[in-house]
Amino acid sequence: MAALRTRFNSFKTGWQQSPHLLALNGRFNACRQRCISLSKCGNNNNRNSLFKNQPTFGLLFDIDGVLVRGRTLIPAAKESFKKLVDRNGEFQVPVVFVTNAGNGVRQAKAELLSQVLEVEVSQDQVMLSHSPLRMLTQYHNKNVLVSGQGPVAEIAQNMGFQHVVTIEMLREAYPLLDVVDQNRRPKEQIPPDKDFPRIEAVILFGEPIRWETNLQLIVDLLLTNGYPANPVMSPPYPHIPVLACNMDLMWMAEAKIPRFGHGSFLVCLESIYKKITGNELKYEALIGKPSLITYNYAELLVRQQAKSRGWSGPIRRLYAIGDNPMADIYGANLYNHSLQSAQRSRVQAKMKAGQVVEEEGAEAGSPAGERGGKLGGSCHAESCRSILVCTGVYSRHEELPSDPHESVTQRVFHGHRDFRFDPSLVEASYVVQDVNEAVDLIFTQENWPLN
């Protein structure tokens, strides 16, 4: 636990994590130890021979703006994936699709990707914004309200939530609450459902269709401690837990300019709540890019995939490919900082314990993440490199300010309220035109043969 705490202290400057998320990351690290088999080779030559022709890197692909725009495939995507699979159509390297979309299930997204990319994608390769909610088991037995669109009840149940209430169910139980649209107002007085259970937490999957309805009912729950039929005497603070997935202010579809994302909905919710109460809306968890928990979970999926394919070589590097500097690049760079901090902590711990600290990469050819496994019980990649493509939200004509104080006048920070603006975090390791160039770049960096 001490090693885990040290690792996440480096992240506090980007976002103050809740204790539940710290515990959640601890579970991820425990899961890693159960699913990762470390090699036991005796020397560098044997180990290099064993790992020859096996990938020691993994790819994290964003979807919208990188592979597709709306329902339209970006041409470079199909070309790039021809290079990633062998003659039998199987992936040659670990690939995980990390999207902030959250209004569907993994299997449906995998089937769509398989169809448009013309390669076989399994649901185990897909990570939606809400995927880490599986680990928040302390909420699985509570009465939770879910907001978004699509099969939100099914999504929540697949995550492990046992008592799910939708916005429509809440409207039916309390028909006098939703009155913005006069056509939806009840024609006669309908008493509220007195047996309706108290809502104990709110889960925000993605942007809803009728924003005014969702905003109204969610604020009602926050003001009444989960009993929206009660009058508001003194709003409780802190309010009932709110867990939000997908913080993207905007995203890229077929239109020439970006569209509102779930982050825009969160801005509205936060502003209304503060205007009414004078207090900041607090999140029990913020999940999805750029949160650290998302990349931690994505790396776990990469390692599980490598293990399932029999690739015993260590995963040393991750490459995160995205189109949104404030989500994809910020998150990848933030995770890279966390990995670097973890390496420094392991070295310091070894030195404090009186152990000999060898040069980077010299200890039997194993990566820093695995070298630290014996001491700190944690296995991670050495780095996470960010690659920005110009086929989505980002345009080469945009420039990021060198001084964070200039962001108000020269470029408004599009990241979430709870993340600080740092120019270094939105500066990609590489900027390329499209995903095909990104794959070529990665293969060159890794000396990996093209098909």
XYZ file of C-alpha atoms in Angstrom:
451
model
C 0.000 0.000 0.000
C 2.916 2.349 0.728
C 4.283 1.873 -2.795
C 0.831 2.513 -4.270
C 0.449 5.671 -2.191
C 3.847 6.943 -3.355
C 2.907 6.348 -6.967
C -0.320 8.273 -6.815
C 1.085 11.203 -4.843
C 2.766 12.241 -8.096
C -0.678 12.504 -9.699
C -2.261 14.844 -7.148
C -1.072 17.932 -9.018
C -3.219 16.853 -11.962
C -6.321 15.704 -10.099
C -7.102 15.045 -6.453
C -8.254 11.423 -6.439
C -10.864 10.135 -4.004
C -9.936 7.381 -1.515
C -12.210 5.009 -3.428
C -10.179 5.510 -6.605
C -6.924 4.964 -4.750
C -8.330 1.694 -3.449
C -9.534 0.860 -6.962
C -6.044 1.309 -8.390
C -4.794 -0.947 -5.634
C -7.167 -3.633 -6.900
C -5.840 -3.143 -10.425
C -2.286 -3.698 -9.217
C -3.418 -6.846 -7.391
C -5.126 -8.051 -10.573
C -1.897 -7.502 -12.492
C -0.039 -9.850 -10.179
C -2.608 -12.592 -10.794
C -2.649 -12.235 -14.578
C 1.000 -11.442 -15.424
C 3.542 -14.263 -15.487
C 7.053 -12.900 -15.198
C 9.844 -14.630 -17.067
C 12.383 -16.629 -15.062
C 15.252 -16.753 -17.576
C 18.747 -16.881 -16.187
C 20.687 -14.369 -18.288
C 20.353 -11.617 -20.872
C 21.128 -13.817 -23.870
C 18.571 -16.470 -22.965
C 15.951 -13.852 -22.240
C 16.564 -11.940 -25.471
C 16.329 -15.208 -27.408
C 13.071 -16.129 -25.687
C 11.441 -12.765 -26.383
C 12.690 -12.458 -29.979
C 9.851 -11.755 -32.445
C 7.458 -11.128 -29.583
C 6.005 -7.639 -29.103
C 7.225 -5.698 -26.086
C 4.859 -2.801 -26.728
C 1.111 -2.249 -26.831
C -1.179 0.124 -28.729
C -4.083 2.113 -27.281
C -6.373 3.432 -30.020
C -8.966 6.125 -29.589
C -11.906 5.562 -31.943
C -13.835 8.756 -32.772
C -11.658 11.115 -34.791
C -8.926 8.490 -35.186
C -10.618 5.500 -36.831
C -14.080 6.858 -37.618
C -15.992 10.105 -37.708
C -19.526 9.322 -36.706
C -20.392 6.265 -38.782
C -17.859 7.059 -41.510
C -14.550 5.190 -41.582
C -11.424 7.314 -41.920
C -9.614 5.765 -44.947
C -6.218 5.661 -43.231
C -7.652 3.409 -40.524
C -8.194 0.413 -42.799
C -4.678 0.725 -44.201
C -3.150 0.893 -40.748
C -4.905 -2.223 -39.507
C -3.717 -4.262 -42.464
C -0.254 -3.775 -40.967
C -1.335 -4.846 -37.502
C -2.644 -8.306 -38.402
C -0.947 -11.323 -39.928
C -2.125 -13.400 -42.879
C -4.609 -15.185 -40.650
C -6.142 -11.894 -39.553
C -4.743 -12.143 -36.016
C -3.168 -9.156 -34.311
C 0.628 -9.211 -34.214
C 0.824 -6.848 -31.250
C -1.488 -6.142 -28.288
C -4.200 -3.666 -29.334
C -6.809 -2.101 -27.060
C -9.454 0.381 -28.190
C -9.882 3.047 -25.507
C -12.877 5.269 -26.135
C -14.739 7.791 -24.030
C -17.992 6.633 -25.583
C -20.229 5.093 -22.953
C -23.709 4.697 -24.428
C -23.322 1.089 -25.459
C -21.822 -2.277 -24.555
C -18.394 -3.609 -25.471
C -19.664 -6.383 -27.703
C -21.606 -3.965 -29.907
C -18.567 -1.693 -30.252
C -16.349 -4.677 -31.066
C -18.757 -5.830 -33.780
C -18.844 -2.339 -35.305
C -15.049 -2.102 -35.332
C -14.770 -5.573 -36.857
C -17.116 -4.549 -39.626
C -15.561 -1.212 -40.554
C -11.901 -2.204 -40.084
C -12.373 -5.661 -41.622
C -10.410 -7.343 -38.831
C -11.680 -9.484 -35.994
C -11.993 -7.380 -32.842
C -13.072 -9.040 -29.590
C -14.908 -7.323 -26.763
C -11.868 -7.975 -24.556
C -9.990 -5.456 -26.728
C -12.569 -2.719 -26.176
C -12.557 -0.359 -23.236
C -15.465 2.051 -22.907
C -15.410 5.057 -20.606
C -17.420 3.205 -17.968
C -15.419 -0.059 -17.993
C -13.560 0.616 -14.689
C -16.906 0.876 -12.899
C -16.730 -2.920 -12.633
C -14.198 -2.385 -9.859
C -16.319 0.018 -7.793
C -18.074 -2.815 -6.006
C -19.003 -0.670 -2.995
C -21.769 0.852 -5.155
C -23.009 -2.310 -6.834
C -25.613 -3.019 -4.155
C -26.923 0.563 -3.882
C -29.936 2.125 -5.586
C -28.306 4.107 -8.382
C -29.742 6.511 -10.919
C -28.157 6.167 -14.357
C -28.071 8.986 -16.903
C -27.160 8.830 -20.587
C -28.677 7.344 -23.691
C -28.872 3.903 -25.171
C -29.341 0.786 -23.006
C -28.120 2.489 -19.817
C -29.871 0.015 -17.510
C -28.292 -2.934 -19.327
C -24.899 -1.233 -19.251
C -25.133 -0.659 -15.509
C -26.235 -4.224 -14.853
C -23.338 -5.535 -16.959
C -21.018 -3.468 -14.751
C -22.394 -5.270 -11.689
C -24.982 -2.771 -10.411
C -27.954 -4.643 -8.988
C -30.498 -1.876 -8.306
C -30.720 0.422 -11.307
C -33.122 3.337 -11.773
C -33.350 5.221 -15.069
C -34.439 8.814 -15.617
C -37.689 7.577 -17.153
C -38.433 5.451 -14.096
C -37.813 8.467 -11.884
C -40.109 10.638 -14.035
C -42.889 8.104 -13.751
C -42.510 7.891 -9.986
C -42.467 11.692 -9.591
C -44.442 13.078 -12.569
C -44.537 16.669 -11.252
C -40.765 17.133 -11.417
C -40.253 17.333 -15.190
C -42.183 20.386 -16.355
C -39.876 22.340 -18.688
C -41.523 20.887 -21.782
C -45.209 21.762 -21.388
C -46.200 18.915 -23.689
C -44.697 16.439 -21.203
C -46.438 17.893 -18.145
C -49.067 15.628 -16.598
C -52.621 16.633 -17.547
C -53.918 15.875 -14.076
C -52.591 15.667 -10.541
C -50.753 12.390 -10.058
C -49.456 11.552 -6.576
C -45.821 10.509 -6.265
C -44.902 6.889 -5.686
C -44.430 6.731 -1.919
C -42.787 3.313 -2.132
C -40.081 4.448 -4.552
C -36.655 3.722 -3.003
C -34.217 6.450 -2.051
C -31.543 7.081 -4.686
C -28.133 6.524 -3.078
C -25.814 7.474 -5.952
C -25.882 8.975 -9.449
C -23.951 7.488 -12.360
C -23.439 9.615 -15.470
C -22.604 7.428 -18.469
C -22.783 10.035 -21.218
C -24.683 12.951 -22.643
C -28.469 12.377 -22.519
C -30.973 13.305 -25.211
C -33.200 15.604 -23.138
C -30.703 17.647 -21.170
C -33.305 19.733 -19.338
C -34.977 16.628 -17.892
C -31.777 14.982 -16.723
C -30.334 18.195 -15.302
C -33.522 18.928 -13.380
C -33.946 15.463 -11.866
C -30.274 14.990 -10.989
C -30.162 18.356 -9.221
C -33.378 17.393 -7.409
C -31.670 14.295 -6.057
C -28.598 16.222 -4.948
C -30.707 18.819 -3.138
C -32.935 16.292 -1.353
C -30.394 13.612 -0.424
C -31.998 11.181 -2.862
C -35.654 11.850 -1.872
C -36.963 14.116 -4.694
C -40.523 14.152 -3.300
C -39.321 16.019 -0.224
C -39.144 19.814 -0.003
C -35.688 21.375 0.064
C -35.055 22.681 3.566
C -31.284 22.756 3.837
C -29.445 21.054 0.955
C -27.109 18.367 2.302
C -23.418 18.822 1.709
C -21.647 16.759 0.737
C -24.417 15.466 -1.504
C -25.022 11.852 -2.503
C -22.154 10.320 -4.537
C -21.819 11.239 -8.221
C -19.748 9.055 -10.551
C -19.118 10.483 -14.023
C -17.766 8.752 -17.113
C -16.474 10.602 -20.196
C -15.312 14.179 -19.629
C -14.902 15.156 -23.295
C -16.132 18.707 -23.789
C -16.409 18.037 -27.529
C -15.981 15.195 -29.974
C -15.677 14.863 -33.733
C -18.436 13.357 -35.886
C -19.181 13.954 -39.589
C -19.630 17.721 -39.148
C -16.741 20.051 -39.958
C -16.614 21.351 -36.384
C -16.686 19.422 -33.072
C -19.970 18.543 -31.338
C -20.954 18.805 -27.664
C -19.742 15.899 -25.559
C -20.604 14.672 -22.095
C -18.137 17.174 -20.683
C -20.455 19.946 -21.831
C -23.315 18.330 -19.936
C -21.121 18.132 -16.821
C -20.308 21.838 -17.123
C -24.042 22.598 -17.097
C -24.677 20.332 -14.109
C -21.780 21.804 -12.127
C -22.820 25.377 -12.903
C -26.482 24.884 -11.987
C -25.647 23.106 -8.735
C -23.191 25.828 -7.678
C -25.591 28.606 -8.674
C -28.326 27.099 -6.506
C -26.289 26.031 -3.480
C -23.114 28.100 -3.595
C -21.122 24.856 -3.298
C -18.986 22.968 -5.766
C -20.452 19.754 -7.100
C -18.133 16.947 -6.014
C -17.420 13.734 -7.866
C -16.774 10.477 -6.091
C -15.109 9.274 -9.292
C -14.222 10.724 -12.686
C -13.661 7.901 -15.143
C -12.597 7.883 -18.770
C -9.788 9.742 -20.486
C -7.780 11.585 -19.234
C -8.100 9.978 -15.783
C -5.211 7.883 -14.570
C -7.508 5.011 -13.643
C -8.507 4.589 -17.300
C -4.943 4.144 -18.542
C -4.124 1.850 -15.644
C -7.057 -0.357 -16.646
C -6.087 -0.163 -20.338
C -2.576 -1.376 -19.557
C -4.046 -4.282 -17.632
C -6.066 -5.248 -20.738
C -2.921 -5.027 -22.882
C -1.079 -7.409 -20.571
C -4.001 -9.813 -20.379
C -4.156 -9.870 -24.165
C -0.430 -10.528 -24.456
C -0.676 -13.368 -21.955
C -3.640 -14.935 -23.779
C -1.580 -14.948 -26.993
C 1.384 -16.592 -25.269
C 3.624 -13.539 -25.579
C 5.803 -13.846 -22.500
C 8.006 -10.847 -23.259
C 7.508 -7.847 -20.959
C 5.381 -4.948 -22.227
C 7.853 -2.082 -21.941
C 6.102 0.705 -23.815
C 2.561 1.832 -24.539
C 1.591 4.078 -27.450
C -1.664 6.027 -27.069
C -3.081 7.345 -30.355
C -5.767 10.033 -30.197
C -7.164 13.201 -31.750
C -8.047 15.215 -28.643
C -5.161 16.998 -26.864
C -7.271 17.615 -23.759
C -8.310 13.966 -23.355
C -6.124 11.521 -25.294
C -2.814 13.354 -25.061
C -3.327 14.806 -21.587
C -4.257 11.381 -20.224
C -1.390 9.503 -21.906
C 1.152 12.069 -20.720
C -0.306 12.032 -17.223
C 0.009 8.257 -17.136
C 3.559 8.502 -18.441
C 4.406 10.870 -15.568
C 2.923 8.331 -13.166
C 5.025 5.521 -14.649
C 8.186 7.623 -14.407
C 7.395 8.532 -10.811
C 6.838 4.870 -9.960
C 10.231 3.987 -11.415
C 11.948 6.683 -9.355
C 10.185 5.475 -6.228
C 11.346 1.910 -6.818
C 14.931 3.026 -7.327
C 14.815 5.107 -4.160
C 13.323 2.200 -2.239
C 16.098 -0.106 -3.424
C 18.749 2.414 -2.481
C 17.179 2.864 0.945
C 17.146 -0.897 1.393
C 20.856 -1.034 0.567
C 20.386 -2.822 -2.744
C 22.567 -2.159 -5.767
C 20.753 -0.054 -8.349
C 21.847 -1.023 -11.857
C 21.634 1.103 -14.985
C 18.261 1.338 -16.697
C 17.587 -1.825 -18.670
C 20.683 -3.613 -17.333
C 19.040 -5.951 -14.870
C 18.647 -9.154 -16.865
C 17.044 -7.164 -19.682
C 13.783 -6.677 -17.798
C 11.817 -3.399 -17.811
C 11.581 -1.099 -14.843
C 7.999 -2.138 -14.205
C 9.012 -5.767 -13.737
C 12.248 -5.033 -11.913
C 10.170 -3.275 -9.297
C 7.821 -6.236 -9.086
C 10.005 -8.119 -6.616
C 10.298 -5.157 -4.292
C 7.124 -3.157 -4.642
C 4.725 -5.777 -5.989
C 3.830 -3.678 -9.041
C 4.298 -4.415 -12.752
C 3.952 -1.583 -15.231
C 5.293 -0.387 -18.549
C 8.313 1.896 -18.623
C 6.542 4.611 -20.593
C 3.359 5.689 -22.343
C 4.006 7.761 -25.457
C 1.289 9.994 -26.892
C 0.609 10.321 -30.618
C -1.716 13.056 -31.884
C -3.468 12.659 -35.232
C -5.005 15.488 -37.257
C -8.176 13.753 -38.433
C -10.434 14.709 -35.526
C -10.684 17.411 -32.876
C -7.109 18.593 -33.344
C -5.951 20.620 -36.333
C -2.338 21.427 -37.188
C -3.361 25.083 -37.333
C -4.042 25.121 -33.596
C -1.355 26.229 -31.177
C -1.208 25.583 -27.451
C -0.070 28.416 -25.176
C 3.360 28.154 -23.574
C 2.145 29.998 -20.481
C -0.897 28.586 -18.629
C -1.961 32.141 -17.731
C -2.436 32.829 -21.444
C -5.047 30.108 -21.799
C -7.953 32.414 -20.947
C -7.263 34.829 -23.772
C -5.392 32.734 -26.355
C -6.864 29.288 -25.855
C -9.509 28.183 -23.382
C -8.690 24.991 -21.516
C -11.188 22.353 -22.633
C -10.281 19.847 -19.939
C -12.493 19.069 -16.985
C -12.759 21.478 -14.064
C -10.958 19.097 -11.709
C -7.862 18.812 -13.912
C -5.297 21.608 -13.895
C -4.011 23.052 -17.136
C -0.388 22.199 -17.850
C 0.990 22.907 -21.350
C 3.391 19.966 -21.073
C 0.505 17.535 -20.622
C -1.169 18.501 -23.892
C 2.042 18.375 -25.907
C 2.142 15.085 -27.769
C 5.254 12.947 -28.049
C 4.557 12.852 -31.803
C 2.157 14.639 -34.160
C 1.218 12.830 -37.394
C -1.382 13.307 -40.079
C -3.410 10.144 -39.503
C -3.482 6.754 -37.820
C -1.665 5.076 -40.710
C 1.315 7.371 -40.185
C 1.062 6.687 -36.470
C 1.400 2.923 -36.968
C 4.344 3.405 -39.336
C 6.011 5.625 -36.756
C 5.513 3.092 -33.956
C 6.849 0.200 -36.040
C 9.911 2.271 -36.922
C 10.488 3.160 -33.272
C 10.166 -0.485 -32.259
C 12.078 -1.941 -35.245
C 8.975 -4.000 -35.929
C 8.643 -5.384 -39.483
C 5.831 -4.136 -41.692
C 3.723 -6.772 -43.459
